[in-house]
JSON list of C-alpha atoms in Angstrom, two decimals:
[
{"chain": "A", "resi": 142, "resn": "MET", "atom": "CA", "xyz": [0.00, 0.00, 0.00]},
{"chain": "A", "resi": 143, "resn": "ASN", "atom": "CA", "xyz": [1.24, 3.47, -0.86]},
{"chain": "A", "resi": 144, "resn": "PRO", "atom": "CA", "xyz": [1.12, 5.86, 2.08]},
{"chain": "A", "resi": 145, "resn": "LYS", "atom": "CA", "xyz": [0.12, 9.43, 1.33]},
{"chain": "A", "resi": 146, "resn": "ALA", "atom": "CA", "xyz": [3.10, 11.44, 0.13]},
{"chain": "A", "resi": 147, "resn": "VAL", "atom": "CA", "xyz": [4.27, 14.43, 2.13]},
{"chain": "A", "resi": 148, "resn": "LYS", "atom": "CA", "xyz": [4.05, 17.85, 0.36]},
{"chain": "A", "resi": 149, "resn": "THR", "atom": "CA", "xyz": [2.93, 16.37, -2.98]},
{"chain": "A", "resi": 150, "resn": "CYS", "atom": "CA", "xyz": [0.10, 14.39, -4.59]},
{"chain": "A", "resi": 151, "resn": "ARG", "atom": "CA", "xyz": [1.54, 11.01, -5.48]},
{"chain": "A", "resi": 152, "resn": "ASN", "atom": "CA", "xyz": [-0.13, 9.33, -8.44]},
{"chain": "A", "resi": 153, "resn": "HIS", "atom": "CA", "xyz": [2.29, 6.43, -8.73]},
{"chain": "A", "resi": 154, "resn": "CYS", "atom": "CA", "xyz": [3.59, 3.39, -6.85]},
{"chain": "A", "resi": 155, "resn": "ARG", "atom": "CA", "xyz": [6.54, 4.42, -4.71]},
{"chain": "A", "resi": 156, "resn": "ALA", "atom": "CA", "xyz": [8.34, 1.11, -5.33]},
{"chain": "A", "resi": 157, "resn": "CYS", "atom": "CA", "xyz": [8.05, 0.58, -9.11]},
{"chain": "A", "resi": 158, "resn": "LEU", "atom": "CA", "xyz": [7.00, 4.18, -10.02]},
{"chain": "A", "resi": 159, "resn": "TRP", "atom": "CA", "xyz": [4.28, 2.98, -12.42]},
{"chain": "A", "resi": 160, "resn": "SER", "atom": "CA", "xyz": [1.06, 5.00, -12.58]},
{"chain": "A", "resi": 161, "resn": "LYS", "atom": "CA", "xyz": [-2.41, 4.78, -14.14]},
{"chain": "A", "resi": 162, "resn": "HIS", "atom": "CA", "xyz": [-3.74, 7.21, -16.75]},
{"chain": "A", "resi": 163, "resn": "VAL", "atom": "CA", "xyz": [-6.75, 8.62, -14.90]},
{"chain": "A", "resi": 164, "resn": "ASP", "atom": "CA", "xyz": [-6.32, 12.40, -15.30]},
{"chain": "A", "resi": 165, "resn": "GLU", "atom": "CA", "xyz": [-6.90, 14.19, -18.60]},
{"chain": "A", "resi": 166, "resn": "SER", "atom": "CA", "xyz": [-6.36, 17.96, -18.48]},
{"chain": "A", "resi": 167, "resn": "VAL", "atom": "CA", "xyz": [-5.37, 18.79, -14.91]},
{"chain": "A", "resi": 168, "resn": "PRO", "atom": "CA", "xyz": [-4.06, 16.70, -12.01]},
{"chain": "A", "resi": 169, "resn": "GLY", "atom": "CA", "xyz": [-6.95, 15.23, -10.05]},
{"chain": "A", "resi": 170, "resn": "ASP", "atom": "CA", "xyz": [-9.65, 15.71, -12.69]},
{"chain": "A", "resi": 171, "resn": "ARG", "atom": "CA", "xyz": [-10.07, 11.91, -13.18]},
{"chain": "A", "resi": 172, "resn": "ASN", "atom": "CA", "xyz": [-11.50, 12.56, -16.67]},
{"chain": "A", "resi": 173, "resn": "SER", "atom": "CA", "xyz": [-9.33, 10.22, -18.72]},
{"chain": "A", "resi": 174, "resn": "VAL", "atom": "CA", "xyz": [-11.23, 7.55, -20.63]},
{"chain": "A", "resi": 175, "resn": "CYS", "atom": "CA", "xyz": [-7.97, 5.74, -21.41]},
{"chain": "A", "resi": 176, "resn": "ASN", "atom": "CA", "xyz": [-7.16, 4.24, -17.98]},
{"chain": "A", "resi": 177, "resn": "GLY", "atom": "CA", "xyz": [-4.00, 2.67, -19.41]},
{"chain": "A", "resi": 178, "resn": "MET", "atom": "CA", "xyz": [-0.92, 1.91, -17.33]},
{"chain": "A", "resi": 179, "resn": "MET", "atom": "CA", "xyz": [1.79, 4.57, -17.37]},
{"chain": "A", "resi": 180, "resn": "TYR", "atom": "CA", "xyz": [5.40, 3.49, -17.13]},
{"chain": "A", "resi": 181, "resn": "PRO", "atom": "CA", "xyz": [8.21, 5.68, -15.78]},
{"chain": "A", "resi": 182, "resn": "MET", "atom": "CA", "xyz": [10.38, 6.58, -18.77]},
{"chain": "A", "resi": 183, "resn": "ALA", "atom": "CA", "xyz": [12.66, 9.34, -17.45]},
{"chain": "A", "resi": 184, "resn": "VAL", "atom": "CA", "xyz": [13.18, 12.01, -14.82]},
{"chain": "A", "resi": 185, "resn": "THR", "atom": "CA", "xyz": [13.29, 15.73, -15.52]},
{"chain": "A", "resi": 186, "resn": "THR", "atom": "CA", "xyz": [13.89, 18.80, -13.38]},
{"chain": "A", "resi": 187, "resn": "SER", "atom": "CA", "xyz": [11.72, 21.87, -13.03]},
{"chain": "A", "resi": 188, "resn": "GLY", "atom": "CA", "xyz": [12.99, 24.93, -11.20]},
{"chain": "A", "resi": 189, "resn": "LYS", "atom": "CA", "xyz": [9.64, 25.31, -9.48]},
{"chain": "A", "resi": 190, "resn": "LYS", "atom": "CA", "xyz": [8.72, 21.67, -8.83]},
{"chain": "A", "resi": 191, "resn": "GLY", "atom": "CA", "xyz": [12.13, 19.99, -8.61]},
{"chain": "A", "resi": 192, "resn": "LEU", "atom": "CA", "xyz": [12.54, 16.37, -9.75]},
{"chain": "A", "resi": 193, "resn": "GLN", "atom": "CA", "xyz": [9.62, 14.99, -11.73]},
{"chain": "A", "resi": 194, "resn": "ILE", "atom": "CA", "xyz": [8.97, 11.50, -13.08]},
{"chain": "A", "resi": 195, "resn": "VAL", "atom": "CA", "xyz": [8.00, 11.42, -16.76]},
{"chain": "A", "resi": 196, "resn": "HIS", "atom": "CA", "xyz": [5.30, 8.80, -17.30]},
{"chain": "A", "resi": 197, "resn": "GLU", "atom": "CA", "xyz": [4.16, 7.55, -20.71]},
{"chain": "A", "resi": 198, "resn": "CYS", "atom": "CA", "xyz": [0.88, 5.72, -21.16]},
{"chain": "A", "resi": 199, "resn": "ALA", "atom": "CA", "xyz": [1.44, 2.26, -22.65]},
{"chain": "A", "resi": 200, "resn": "LYS", "atom": "CA", "xyz": [-2.02, 2.45, -24.26]},
{"chain": "A", "resi": 201, "resn": "CYS", "atom": "CA", "xyz": [-2.38, 5.96, -25.78]},
{"chain": "A", "resi": 202, "resn": "LYS", "atom": "CA", "xyz": [1.24, 7.27, -25.48]},
{"chain": "A", "resi": 203, "resn": "ALA", "atom": "CA", "xyz": [0.18, 10.39, -23.49]},
{"chain": "A", "resi": 204, "resn": "ARG", "atom": "CA", "xyz": [2.94, 11.80, -21.28]},
{"chain": "A", "resi": 205, "resn": "LYS", "atom": "CA", "xyz": [2.45, 13.23, -17.81]},
{"chain": "A", "resi": 206, "resn": "LEU", "atom": "CA", "xyz": [4.81, 14.57, -15.12]},
{"chain": "A", "resi": 207, "resn": "ASN", "atom": "CA", "xyz": [4.58, 13.94, -11.38]},
{"chain": "A", "resi": 208, "resn": "LYS", "atom": "CA", "xyz": [6.80, 15.25, -8.61]},
{"chain": "A", "resi": 209, "resn": "VAL", "atom": "CA", "xyz": [9.15, 12.81, -6.92]},
{"chain": "A", "resi": 210, "resn": "ALA", "atom": "CA", "xyz": [8.16, 12.15, -3.30]},
{"chain": "A", "resi": 211, "resn": "GLN", "atom": "CA", "xyz": [10.74, 11.76, -0.52]},
{"chain": "A", "resi": 212, "resn": "ASP", "atom": "CA", "xyz": [9.98, 8.07, -0.03]},
{"chain": "A", "resi": 213, "resn": "ASP", "atom": "CA", "xyz": [9.95, 7.09, -3.73]},
{"chain": "A", "resi": 214, "resn": "ASN", "atom": "CA", "xyz": [12.40, 4.43, -4.94]},
{"chain": "A", "resi": 215, "resn": "MET", "atom": "CA", "xyz": [15.53, 6.59, -5.27]},
{"chain": "A", "resi": 216, "resn": "GLU", "atom": "CA", "xyz": [17.58, 3.77, -6.81]},
{"chain": "A", "resi": 217, "resn": "LEU", "atom": "CA", "xyz": [15.13, 3.58, -9.71]},
{"chain": "A", "resi": 218, "resn": "ILE", "atom": "CA", "xyz": [14.89, 7.39, -9.94]},
{"chain": "A", "resi": 219, "resn": "THR", "atom": "CA", "xyz": [18.70, 7.54, -10.20]},
{"chain": "A", "resi": 220, "resn": "LYS", "atom": "CA", "xyz": [18.61, 5.01, -13.07]},
{"chain": "A", "resi": 221, "resn": "LEU", "atom": "CA", "xyz": [15.85, 6.98, -14.83]},
{"chain": "A", "resi": 222, "resn": "SER", "atom": "CA", "xyz": [17.79, 10.22, -14.41]},
{"chain": "A", "resi": 223, "resn": "GLN", "atom": "CA", "xyz": [20.55, 8.79, -16.61]},
{"chain": "A", "resi": 224, "resn": "ILE", "atom": "CA", "xyz": [18.14, 8.53, -19.56]},
{"chain": "A", "resi": 225, "resn": "PRO", "atom": "CA", "xyz": [18.27, 11.68, -21.72]},
{"chain": "A", "resi": 226, "resn": "TYR", "atom": "CA", "xyz": [14.89, 13.38, -21.89]},
{"chain": "A", "resi": 227, "resn": "ASP", "atom": "CA", "xyz": [13.83, 16.64, -23.51]},
{"chain": "A", "resi": 228, "resn": "VAL", "atom": "CA", "xyz": [10.51, 17.98, -22.23]},
{"chain": "A", "resi": 229, "resn": "GLN", "atom": "CA", "xyz": [9.94, 19.82, -25.51]},
{"chain": "A", "resi": 230, "resn": "PRO", "atom": "CA", "xyz": [8.13, 17.73, -28.17]}
]
């Protein structure tokens, strides 16, 4: 079970970092009709939000960002951070 993250809204498993595509336009809207599984593909950094996990939906290929929580799997985040990722399409 994933405990509630401190200072962020976690939308992913803290161990494997996978997520589910439930939001469409804004975090928490739960308007996605896709409901596909989203795999962690990279990590990026935002000056305002800090480290963020880049998730890609295995079903529709949508990409979403979510802040890294303090108790997320840092070993996996370190591995993901070594994968080059450009936020710009």
